[in-house]
Backbone as numpy.savetxt, mean C-alpha at the origin, in Angstrom:
# Nx Ny Nz CAx CAy CAz Cx Cy Cz
-35.19 -17.42 11.16 -34.04 -18.07 11.41 -33.66 -17.84 12.84
-33.39 -18.80 13.71 -33.08 -18.59 15.09 -31.64 -17.89 15.32
-31.57 -17.41 16.52 -30.25 -16.75 16.88 -29.09 -17.75 16.84
-29.34 -19.03 17.13 -28.28 -19.95 17.18 -27.89 -20.25 15.66
-28.84 -20.44 14.83 -28.46 -20.70 13.41 -27.85 -19.50 12.73
-28.42 -18.25 13.13 -27.69 -17.11 12.59 -26.31 -16.88 13.06
-26.00 -17.24 14.25 -24.80 -17.27 14.95 -23.74 -18.22 14.06
-24.31 -19.38 13.85 -23.49 -20.28 13.07 -23.26 -20.02 11.67
-24.26 -19.31 10.95 -24.08 -18.79 9.69 -23.05 -17.76 9.66
-22.99 -16.85 10.61 -21.90 -15.62 10.67 -20.64 -16.36 10.88
-20.43 -17.31 11.71 -19.24 -18.02 11.96 -18.69 -18.74 10.70
-19.76 -19.35 10.01 -19.22 -20.01 8.78 -18.89 -19.16 7.70
-19.60 -18.00 7.58 -19.11 -16.95 6.61 -17.71 -16.34 7.03
-17.65 -16.14 8.19 -16.24 -15.64 8.66 -15.23 -16.60 8.46
-15.45 -17.98 8.63 -14.43 -18.93 8.34 -14.05 -19.02 6.96
-15.04 -18.88 5.98 -14.80 -18.92 4.62 -14.09 -17.73 4.05
-14.60 -16.42 4.55 -13.99 -15.25 3.92 -12.75 -14.87 4.52
-12.71 -15.00 5.92 -11.47 -14.47 6.53 -10.32 -15.51 6.75
-10.69 -16.70 6.96 -9.59 -17.66 7.31 -9.31 -18.46 6.09
-8.11 -19.01 6.25 -7.59 -19.91 5.04 -7.07 -21.29 5.52
-7.51 -21.56 6.80 -7.19 -22.80 7.42 -7.88 -24.06 6.92
-9.17 -23.77 6.29 -9.96 -24.71 5.76 -10.04 -24.95 4.36
-10.49 -25.94 3.71 -10.58 -25.94 2.31 -11.50 -25.01 1.69
-12.71 -24.79 2.38 -13.52 -23.85 1.83 -12.86 -22.39 1.86
-12.18 -21.95 2.91 -11.69 -20.75 3.01 -10.47 -20.53 2.11
-9.72 -21.67 1.84 -8.62 -21.51 0.91 -9.18 -21.39 -0.43
-10.19 -22.18 -0.89 -10.72 -22.24 -2.22 -11.38 -20.82 -2.47
-12.01 -20.20 -1.39 -12.54 -18.96 -1.68 -11.56 -17.84 -2.01
-10.40 -17.91 -1.23 -9.38 -16.86 -1.41 -8.86 -17.11 -2.63
-8.44 -18.22 -3.16 -7.85 -18.59 -4.43 -8.68 -17.96 -5.51
-9.98 -18.23 -5.33 -10.89 -17.77 -6.37 -11.00 -16.18 -6.39
-10.81 -15.63 -5.24 -10.89 -14.15 -5.09 -9.53 -13.57 -5.71
-8.48 -14.13 -5.44 -7.27 -13.79 -6.02 -7.31 -13.84 -7.51
-7.88 -14.89 -8.14 -7.96 -15.07 -9.50 -8.89 -13.92 -10.13
-10.07 -13.65 -9.39 -10.97 -12.57 -9.89 -10.19 -11.24 -9.80
-9.35 -10.93 -8.77 -8.79 -9.60 -8.61 -7.67 -9.37 -9.76
-6.87 -10.36 -10.12 -5.84 -10.42 -11.20 -6.73 -10.12 -12.52
-7.86 -10.83 -12.77 -8.61 -10.67 -13.96 -9.15 -9.36 -14.01
-9.66 -8.79 -13.02 -10.25 -7.42 -13.04 -9.22 -6.30 -13.24
-8.03 -6.52 -12.69 -6.92 -5.44 -12.83 -6.52 -5.58 -14.29
-6.44 -6.73 -14.85 -5.99 -6.93 -16.28 -6.90 -6.29 -17.19
-8.31 -6.49 -16.96 -9.39 -5.69 -17.77 -9.07 -4.27 -17.70
-8.78 -3.69 -16.54 -8.62 -2.14 -16.46 -7.39 -1.79 -17.28
-6.31 -2.57 -17.15 -5.03 -2.17 -17.92 -5.20 -2.33 -19.38
-5.69 -3.53 -19.86 -5.83 -3.69 -21.22 -6.88 -2.56 -21.90
-7.85 -2.30 -21.13 -8.95 -1.28 -21.79 -8.32 0.00 -22.09
-7.16 0.42 -21.50 -6.45 1.70 -21.78 -5.64 1.74 -23.23
-5.55 0.37 -23.77 -4.96 0.39 -25.06 -5.95 1.06 -26.07
-5.55 2.08 -26.81 -6.58 2.73 -27.70 -7.40 1.81 -28.64
-6.60 1.05 -29.41 -7.31 0.00 -30.38 -8.32 -0.81 -29.66
-8.01 -1.37 -28.68 -8.84 -2.36 -27.93 -10.11 -1.56 -27.22
-9.80 -0.35 -26.62 -10.77 0.46 -26.05 -11.81 0.75 -27.06
-11.40 1.31 -28.24 -12.42 1.61 -29.28 -13.33 0.56 -29.73
-12.73 -0.71 -29.79 -13.54 -1.86 -30.33 -14.25 -2.53 -29.24
-13.86 -2.56 -27.93 -14.50 -3.39 -27.01 -14.85 -2.66 -25.78
-15.12 -1.40 -25.90 -15.37 -0.46 -24.75 -16.57 -0.91 -23.97
-17.73 -1.28 -24.67 -18.79 -1.77 -23.88 -18.75 -2.97 -23.22
-17.84 -3.90 -23.75 -17.77 -5.17 -23.22 -16.89 -4.97 -21.89
-15.92 -4.13 -21.90 -14.94 -3.86 -20.76 -15.83 -3.17 -19.68
-16.70 -2.26 -20.04 -17.54 -1.53 -19.10 -18.43 -2.54 -18.24
-19.04 -3.49 -19.08 -19.90 -4.56 -18.38 -19.12 -5.36 -17.45
-17.88 -5.73 -17.95 -17.00 -6.61 -17.12 -16.60 -5.86 -15.80
-16.32 -4.58 -15.89 -15.86 -3.80 -14.78 -17.09 -3.75 -13.75
-18.24 -3.62 -14.18 -19.50 -3.47 -13.27 -19.61 -4.85 -12.70
-19.55 -5.99 -13.43 -19.61 -7.35 -12.86 -18.72 -7.54 -11.69
-17.40 -7.21 -11.98 -16.44 -7.33 -10.98 -16.79 -6.39 -9.72
-17.06 -5.22 -9.98 -17.39 -4.30 -8.91 -18.57 -4.82 -8.06
-19.56 -5.36 -8.70 -20.84 -5.90 -7.84 -20.32 -7.11 -7.26
-19.52 -7.95 -7.63 -19.07 -9.10 -6.90 -18.31 -8.62 -5.75
-17.39 -7.71 -5.85 -16.54 -7.29 -4.83 -17.42 -6.53 -3.76
-18.47 -5.82 -4.16 -19.33 -5.14 -3.30 -20.03 -6.17 -2.41
-20.40 -7.21 -2.93 -21.17 -8.27 -2.22 -20.24 -8.89 -1.13
-18.97 -9.06 -1.65 -17.95 -9.69 -0.81 -17.58 -8.59 0.42
-17.63 -7.44 0.10 -17.31 -6.60 1.03 -18.44 -6.32 2.21
-19.60 -6.50 1.66 -20.90 -6.46 2.61 -20.82 -7.75 3.43
-20.48 -8.92 2.83 -20.27 -10.09 3.61 -19.30 -10.10 4.64
-18.19 -9.39 4.48 -17.16 -9.31 5.45 -17.63 -8.32 6.52
-18.45 -7.31 6.32 -18.98 -6.55 7.36 -19.98 -7.29 8.17
-20.77 -8.20 7.55 -21.66 -9.06 8.23 -20.99 -10.06 9.13
-19.94 -10.51 8.74 -19.31 -11.70 9.29 -18.55 -11.25 10.65
-18.10 -10.16 10.62 -17.29 -9.72 11.74 -18.11 -9.24 12.94
-17.57 -9.39 14.16 -18.37 -8.94 15.36 -18.33 -7.45 15.48
-17.30 -6.75 15.01 -17.12 -5.22 15.21 -16.83 -4.82 13.69
-17.85 -4.60 12.88 -17.57 -3.99 11.49 -16.68 -2.77 11.50
-16.95 -1.94 12.46 -16.22 -0.58 12.35 -14.70 -0.80 12.36
-14.34 -1.88 13.20 -12.83 -2.22 13.20 -12.26 -2.64 11.85
-13.08 -3.47 11.20 -12.69 -3.91 9.87 -12.76 -2.86 8.84
-13.73 -1.96 8.91 -13.76 -0.72 7.98 -12.56 0.04 7.95
-11.88 0.22 9.26 -10.84 1.13 9.38 -9.41 0.41 9.43
-9.57 -0.96 9.18 -8.28 -1.79 9.15 -7.63 -1.55 7.93
-6.45 -2.00 7.58 -5.73 -1.82 6.28 -6.47 -2.46 5.18
-6.75 -3.80 5.42 -7.53 -4.47 4.30 -8.88 -3.84 4.15
-9.55 -3.51 5.24 -10.81 -2.91 5.07 -10.92 -1.68 4.25
-9.80 -0.85 4.43 -9.77 0.33 3.57 -9.33 -0.09 2.21
-8.57 -0.95 1.99 -8.20 -1.40 0.66 -9.42 -1.97 -0.10
-10.16 -2.81 0.69 -11.35 -3.51 0.05 -12.40 -2.44 -0.40
-12.48 -1.35 0.44 -13.53 -0.28 0.04 -13.09 0.52 -1.10
-11.79 1.00 -1.17 -11.42 1.76 -2.14 -11.15 1.05 -3.51
-11.24 -0.30 -3.47 -11.18 -1.13 -4.67 -12.50 -1.13 -5.46
-13.50 -0.77 -4.70 -14.85 -0.84 -5.38 -15.39 0.51 -5.71
-14.81 1.62 -4.97 -15.44 3.02 -5.18 -15.18 3.63 -6.50
-14.03 3.28 -7.19 -13.84 4.07 -8.48 -14.89 3.84 -9.51
-15.43 2.63 -9.59 -16.54 2.29 -10.47 -17.74 3.03 -10.30
-18.12 3.28 -9.09 -19.28 4.10 -8.62 -18.95 5.55 -8.92
-17.81 6.05 -8.67 -17.31 7.33 -8.94 -17.44 7.62 -10.48
-17.21 6.63 -11.29 -17.12 6.92 -12.68 -18.61 7.30 -13.20
-19.49 7.22 -12.46 -20.93 7.59 -12.88 -20.88 9.14 -12.80
-20.15 9.87 -12.02 -19.99 11.22 -11.95 -18.79 11.75 -12.44
-17.59 11.00 -12.42 -16.37 11.58 -13.01 -15.76 10.45 -13.86
-15.86 10.77 -15.25 -15.48 9.67 -16.12 -13.80 9.55 -16.04
-13.33 8.36 -16.04 -11.96 8.22 -15.93 -11.50 7.62 -14.55
-12.40 7.94 -13.57 -11.90 7.44 -12.30 -11.92 5.94 -12.16
-12.60 5.19 -13.03 -12.70 3.74 -13.08 -11.30 3.13 -13.32
-10.27 3.95 -13.80 -9.03 3.35 -14.21 -8.30 3.25 -12.76
-8.82 3.85 -11.74 -8.14 3.65 -10.45 -8.44 2.33 -9.73
-9.11 1.60 -10.51 -9.34 0.22 -10.06 -8.22 -0.74 -9.96
-6.93 -0.28 -10.52 -5.89 -0.95 -10.29 -5.48 -0.99 -8.97
-6.10 -0.19 -8.06 -5.73 -0.30 -6.64 -6.15 -1.62 -6.14
-6.95 -2.24 -6.81 -7.30 -3.75 -6.33 -6.08 -4.56 -6.32
-5.02 -4.24 -7.03 -3.76 -5.08 -6.97 -3.31 -5.20 -5.40
-3.55 -4.26 -4.66 -3.17 -4.27 -3.13 -3.76 -5.49 -2.50
-4.86 -5.90 -3.05 -5.61 -7.00 -2.41 -4.82 -8.35 -2.61
-3.87 -8.22 -3.42 -3.03 -9.44 -3.74 -2.05 -9.68 -2.62
-2.04 -8.90 -1.65 -1.11 -9.00 -0.46 -1.72 -10.28 0.34
-2.83 -10.60 0.18 -3.49 -11.73 0.94 -2.97 -12.90 0.44
-2.18 -13.01 -0.63 -1.62 -14.43 -1.00 -0.76 -14.94 -0.05
-0.04 -14.12 0.82 0.76 -14.67 1.82 0.03 -15.50 2.96
-1.20 -14.94 3.25 -2.07 -15.73 4.25 -2.76 -16.80 3.72
-3.14 -16.61 2.40 -3.97 -17.78 1.75 -3.06 -18.98 1.67
-2.03 -19.12 1.37 -1.14 -20.18 1.17 -0.28 -20.52 2.49
-0.64 -19.91 3.58 -0.14 -20.16 4.94 1.35 -20.04 4.84
1.95 -19.02 4.09 3.32 -18.81 4.03 3.72 -18.01 5.27
3.84 -18.80 6.44 4.04 -18.16 7.64 5.29 -17.32 7.68
6.42 -17.96 6.92 7.69 -17.07 7.02 7.49 -15.72 6.24
6.55 -15.83 5.23 6.37 -14.48 4.51 5.63 -13.55 5.43
4.72 -14.16 6.28 3.91 -13.38 7.27 4.96 -12.68 8.28
5.81 -13.45 8.71 6.70 -12.85 9.60 7.60 -11.86 9.03
7.93 -12.08 7.64 8.81 -11.14 6.93 8.04 -9.83 6.80
6.69 -9.91 6.44 5.91 -8.78 6.41 5.85 -7.90 7.63
5.64 -8.64 8.81 5.70 -8.13 10.18 6.98 -7.43 10.51
8.05 -8.09 10.10 9.44 -7.41 10.40 9.51 -6.11 9.69
9.17 -5.99 8.35 9.14 -4.82 7.67 8.36 -3.80 8.25
7.21 -4.06 8.58 6.19 -3.00 9.18 6.71 -2.63 10.51
7.27 -3.56 11.24 7.71 -3.26 12.52 8.87 -2.24 12.46
9.92 -2.62 11.52 11.10 -1.87 11.29 10.66 -0.43 10.96
9.65 -0.31 10.08 9.25 1.08 9.52 8.80 2.00 10.56
7.86 1.16 11.55 7.32 1.86 12.59 8.27 2.33 13.63
9.21 1.47 13.84 10.27 1.86 14.98 11.15 2.94 14.35
11.26 2.98 13.14 12.34 3.83 12.54 11.51 5.23 12.24
10.28 5.31 12.36 9.49 6.62 11.93 10.15 7.86 12.41
10.34 7.91 13.84 10.79 9.17 14.33 12.22 9.55 13.84
12.96 8.66 13.66 14.29 8.90 13.15 14.20 9.26 11.59
13.43 8.63 10.93 13.18 8.95 9.48 12.63 10.30 9.32
11.75 10.75 10.15 11.15 12.19 10.14 12.29 13.24 10.54
12.95 13.06 11.45 14.20 13.84 11.65 15.01 13.96 10.51
15.33 12.78 9.76 16.18 12.74 8.70 15.60 13.66 7.49
14.19 13.37 7.42 13.58 14.13 6.20 13.36 15.61 6.55
13.43 15.89 7.85 13.29 17.37 8.23 14.72 18.10 7.83
15.73 17.25 8.11 17.00 17.93 7.91 17.26 18.02 6.36
16.78 17.07 5.47 16.83 17.16 4.09 16.09 18.26 3.57
14.85 18.55 4.12 14.12 19.67 3.61 14.76 21.00 3.86
15.38 21.10 5.04 16.29 22.52 5.40 17.47 22.48 4.45
18.13 21.37 4.20 19.29 21.32 3.41 18.82 21.79 1.94
17.87 21.16 1.33 17.51 21.52 -0.09 16.93 22.94 -0.09
16.35 23.48 0.84 15.84 24.93 0.93 17.12 25.80 0.85
18.08 25.64 1.82 19.27 26.47 1.75 19.92 26.43 0.44
20.31 25.09 0.00 20.89 25.00 -1.29 20.25 25.58 -2.51
18.85 25.50 -2.50 18.12 26.03 -3.59 18.28 27.61 -3.51
18.25 28.25 -2.38 18.37 29.58 -2.23 19.67 30.13 -2.64
20.63 29.39 -2.27 22.10 29.75 -2.70 22.26 29.78 -4.21
21.79 28.59 -4.78 21.79 28.57 -6.21 20.95 29.51 -7.02
19.83 30.01 -6.42 19.16 31.19 -6.92 20.09 32.43 -6.90
20.70 32.65 -5.86 21.51 33.81 -5.74 22.70 33.81 -6.68
23.28 32.59 -6.80 24.50 32.49 -7.65 24.09 32.46 -9.20
23.00 31.73 -9.46 22.62 31.48 -10.98 21.64 32.38 -11.66
20.85 32.97 -10.85 19.52 33.82 -11.50 19.95 34.85 -12.28
20.98 35.41 -12.23 21.29 36.62 -13.05 21.86 36.07 -14.44
22.36 34.88 -14.45 22.82 34.38 -15.89 22.17 33.20 -16.27
21.29 32.52 -15.55 20.67 31.40 -15.93 19.16 31.37 -15.65
18.34 31.46 -16.75 16.87 31.54 -16.69 16.30 30.27 -15.95
16.87 29.12 -15.86 16.49 28.04 -15.28 16.27 28.27 -13.79
17.00 29.09 -13.16 16.90 29.36 -11.72 16.24 30.74 -11.61
14.94 30.78 -11.95 14.21 31.87 -12.05 13.59 32.21 -10.64
13.68 31.36 -9.71 13.08 31.56 -8.44 13.64 30.54 -7.35
13.46 30.87 -6.19 14.00 29.88 -5.01 13.31 28.60 -5.26
12.01 28.54 -5.48 11.30 27.10 -5.67 12.04 26.45 -6.85
12.33 27.05 -7.87 13.16 26.28 -8.90 14.44 25.88 -8.48
15.05 26.72 -7.59 16.39 26.11 -7.14 16.18 25.13 -6.22
15.19 24.96 -5.43 14.81 23.94 -4.45 14.56 22.65 -5.35
13.84 22.75 -6.34 13.45 21.67 -7.23 14.73 21.10 -7.79
15.63 21.99 -8.28 17.07 21.42 -8.79 17.79 20.70 -7.64
17.78 21.23 -6.45 18.55 20.65 -5.45 17.87 19.42 -5.04
16.58 19.14 -5.10 16.13 17.84 -4.70 16.48 16.84 -5.75
16.39 17.11 -7.12 16.77 16.16 -8.03 18.20 15.87 -8.11
19.05 16.78 -7.82 20.47 16.52 -7.67 20.93 15.72 -6.39
20.33 16.28 -5.32 20.71 15.45 -4.01 20.21 14.15 -4.00
19.09 13.75 -4.77 18.58 12.50 -4.78 19.28 11.61 -5.91
20.23 12.28 -6.64 20.93 11.58 -7.71 20.17 11.27 -8.89
18.83 11.92 -8.99 18.04 11.67 -10.15 18.46 12.43 -11.37
18.85 13.66 -11.26 19.41 14.52 -12.30 18.76 14.43 -13.56
17.56 15.11 -13.65 16.82 15.23 -14.78 17.49 15.97 -15.97
18.40 16.91 -15.61 19.13 17.69 -16.43 18.49 18.82 -17.12
17.02 19.02 -16.66 16.39 20.20 -17.35 16.88 21.45 -16.77
17.51 21.58 -15.68 17.92 22.81 -15.04 19.58 22.37 -14.78
20.42 23.22 -15.27 21.75 22.86 -15.00 22.57 24.32 -14.70
23.55 24.35 -13.77 24.25 25.62 -13.48 25.18 25.98 -14.63
25.39 27.32 -14.75 26.22 27.71 -15.91 27.51 28.31 -15.40
27.50 28.91 -14.13 28.66 29.43 -13.53 29.57 28.45 -12.84
30.82 28.84 -12.71 31.78 27.96 -12.07 31.43 27.71 -10.61
30.91 28.75 -9.89 30.55 28.50 -8.49 29.33 27.55 -8.44
28.49 27.69 -9.36 27.23 26.91 -9.31 27.67 25.46 -9.74
28.57 25.22 -10.59 28.93 23.86 -10.84 29.61 23.19 -9.75
30.45 24.11 -8.99 31.23 23.66 -7.72 30.16 23.21 -6.73
29.12 23.89 -6.54 28.11 23.74 -5.52 27.39 22.41 -6.00
27.24 22.23 -7.23 26.57 20.97 -7.74 27.36 19.83 -7.41
28.82 19.73 -7.58 29.54 18.63 -7.22 29.46 18.41 -5.72
29.38 19.44 -4.92 29.17 19.05 -3.50 27.75 18.49 -3.19
26.81 18.84 -3.81 25.54 18.41 -3.60 25.37 17.06 -4.13
26.03 16.64 -5.13 25.97 15.32 -5.67 26.68 14.35 -4.83
27.89 14.79 -4.29 28.61 13.96 -3.27 27.87 13.62 -2.07
27.09 14.85 -1.51 26.19 14.65 -0.33 25.11 13.66 -0.64
24.59 13.65 -1.98 23.62 12.81 -2.23 23.95 11.25 -2.01
25.04 10.84 -2.39 25.63 9.48 -2.17 25.54 9.18 -0.78
26.07 10.17 0.13 26.14 9.77 1.61 24.82 9.86 2.19
23.73 10.74 1.69 22.52 10.82 2.40 21.62 9.61 2.12
21.79 9.02 0.90 20.97 7.79 0.50 21.07 6.74 1.59
22.47 6.62 2.04 22.66 5.45 2.93 22.12 5.66 4.36
21.70 6.74 4.62 21.20 7.01 6.03 19.89 6.23 6.41
18.77 6.55 5.63 17.50 5.81 5.87 17.71 4.30 5.82
18.57 3.81 4.94 18.79 2.36 4.75 19.37 1.85 6.05
20.37 2.50 6.56 21.02 2.16 7.83 20.08 2.19 8.96
19.26 3.17 8.93 18.25 3.23 10.15 17.21 2.08 10.06
16.68 1.75 8.96 15.81 0.76 8.90 16.53 -0.71 8.92
17.62 -0.81 8.36 18.37 -2.16 8.54 18.56 -2.51 9.87
18.95 -1.55 10.79 19.21 -1.91 12.10 18.08 -2.35 12.94
16.88 -1.89 12.55 15.63 -2.60 13.10 15.37 -4.00 12.59
15.85 -4.27 11.39 15.69 -5.79 10.86 16.39 -6.80 11.79
17.42 -6.36 12.46 18.28 -7.16 13.33 17.45 -7.74 14.53
16.35 -7.09 14.97 15.48 -7.52 16.02 14.98 -8.92 15.73
14.77 -9.85 16.67 14.26 -11.00 16.45 12.78 -11.07 16.02
12.55 -12.00 15.10 11.11 -12.01 14.50 10.29 -13.08 15.16
9.02 -12.86 15.17 8.10 -13.74 15.87 7.22 -14.46 14.64
7.24 -15.78 14.74 6.41 -16.61 13.81 4.82 -16.36 13.84
4.27 -16.03 12.82 2.88 -15.55 12.92 2.05 -16.69 12.09
0.82 -16.70 12.41 -0.04 -17.67 11.68 -1.13 -16.79 11.02
-2.24 -17.42 10.36 -3.15 -16.78 9.45 -4.48 -16.63 10.17
-4.59 -16.87 11.44 -5.76 -16.66 12.20 -6.18 -15.18 12.19
-7.49 -14.94 12.09 -8.09 -13.77 12.20 -9.09 -13.56 13.25
-9.10 -12.75 14.26 -10.06 -12.77 15.43 -11.41 -12.22 14.75
-12.37 -12.94 15.17 -13.72 -12.54 14.62 -14.30 -11.46 15.53
-13.71 -11.07 16.61 -14.20 -10.13 17.36 -13.72 -8.80 17.15
-12.35 -8.63 17.01 -11.70 -7.33 16.77 -10.94 -7.28 15.51
-10.71 -8.40 14.71 -10.10 -8.30 13.38 -8.64 -8.41 13.54
-8.05 -8.50 14.67 -6.52 -8.59 14.82 -6.06 -9.87 14.15
-4.97 -9.75 13.49 -4.50 -10.92 12.72 -3.06 -11.28 13.02
-2.28 -10.66 13.85 -0.93 -10.89 13.85 -0.72 -11.73 15.24
-1.18 -12.98 15.15 -1.06 -13.99 16.20 0.02 -14.89 15.98
0.69 -15.34 17.13 1.66 -16.23 16.96 1.19 -17.66 16.67
1.98 -18.54 16.18 1.68 -19.85 15.68 0.88 -20.72 16.75
1.29 -20.59 18.01 0.67 -21.50 19.01 -0.35 -20.68 19.94
-0.92 -19.54 19.28 -1.90 -18.80 20.01 -3.32 -19.44 19.88
-4.02 -19.53 21.08 -5.41 -19.99 21.10 -6.34 -18.94 21.30
-5.83 -17.63 21.80 -6.77 -16.57 22.15 -6.10 -15.34 21.58
-7.06 -14.46 21.31 -6.53 -13.24 20.60 -5.65 -12.47 21.52
-4.53 -11.90 20.84 -3.49 -11.28 21.74 -4.03 -9.79 21.97
-5.01 -9.25 21.24 -5.51 -7.99 21.46 -6.69 -7.94 22.38
-7.71 -8.77 22.10 -9.07 -8.80 22.82 -9.22 -9.88 23.84
-8.40 -11.06 23.74 -8.64 -12.16 24.56 -9.56 -13.13 23.95
-10.35 -12.86 22.89 -11.30 -13.83 22.45 -10.64 -15.08 21.93
-11.45 -16.22 21.93 -10.92 -17.46 21.56 -10.77 -17.40 19.95
-9.63 -17.86 19.52 -9.48 -18.08 18.15 -9.97 -19.48 17.62
-11.00 -19.36 16.88 -11.64 -20.68 16.38 -10.77 -21.23 15.31
-10.24 -22.45 15.59 -9.41 -22.97 14.66 -10.17 -23.71 13.54
-11.38 -24.11 13.86 -12.40 -24.66 12.89 -13.72 -24.63 13.41
-14.67 -24.70 12.50 -16.07 -24.57 13.09 -16.79 -25.95 12.78
């Protein structure tokens, strides 16, 4: 095969597998989504004891068929992109890889095949497949807000860790002599975490009046603290959004391009609208 034909073949495979602007690309992605849903359902249904005992061999064969299909698809994705290493370490590249590994790992560690439910993450492609640009923009807003809030959230989490450590130590001092539930500071920290987050499992409860008083303070603090990360991230949502399309750069794999973009925002390569 000549280099020209080979180049055309790679472009065609890239168009079908990575793009959803053409009929072939959209049909491929819809078929892929259907296969992903079916494979996840097979894994879920197999865990039902009565069905597992009766149809175990059939489910095993089905899992291997799905895994082989997804492995071929993954290899085609590596072949179609200009820089495979970029795709391998991208979000979808990592998801695509770990969605096929559990079946192969089951040859050495039985039970790891049930981790195939990770394939459900691949359903995130539904927003790109059906050209739901407003959903793409929404996804970008969420990711941007989380990234922009990361430093503030880390400071907040650090403060929480310090607070629960101090509270856990205080509860150990107050309760350990009369309450076997607070047998150590780590146990006190565990109680502080469940109480501060308003989960309240109830497996460890204070017995002394001072311990109960501290519990009330921690519970009230919990309601106030829950609002902090929500406010931090919500503030980032107020920033203006940029409309995105479904184009994927064949050179670097970057996909967050504006609707009217003709060239890749990251590497400058031409975005092929069609082949």
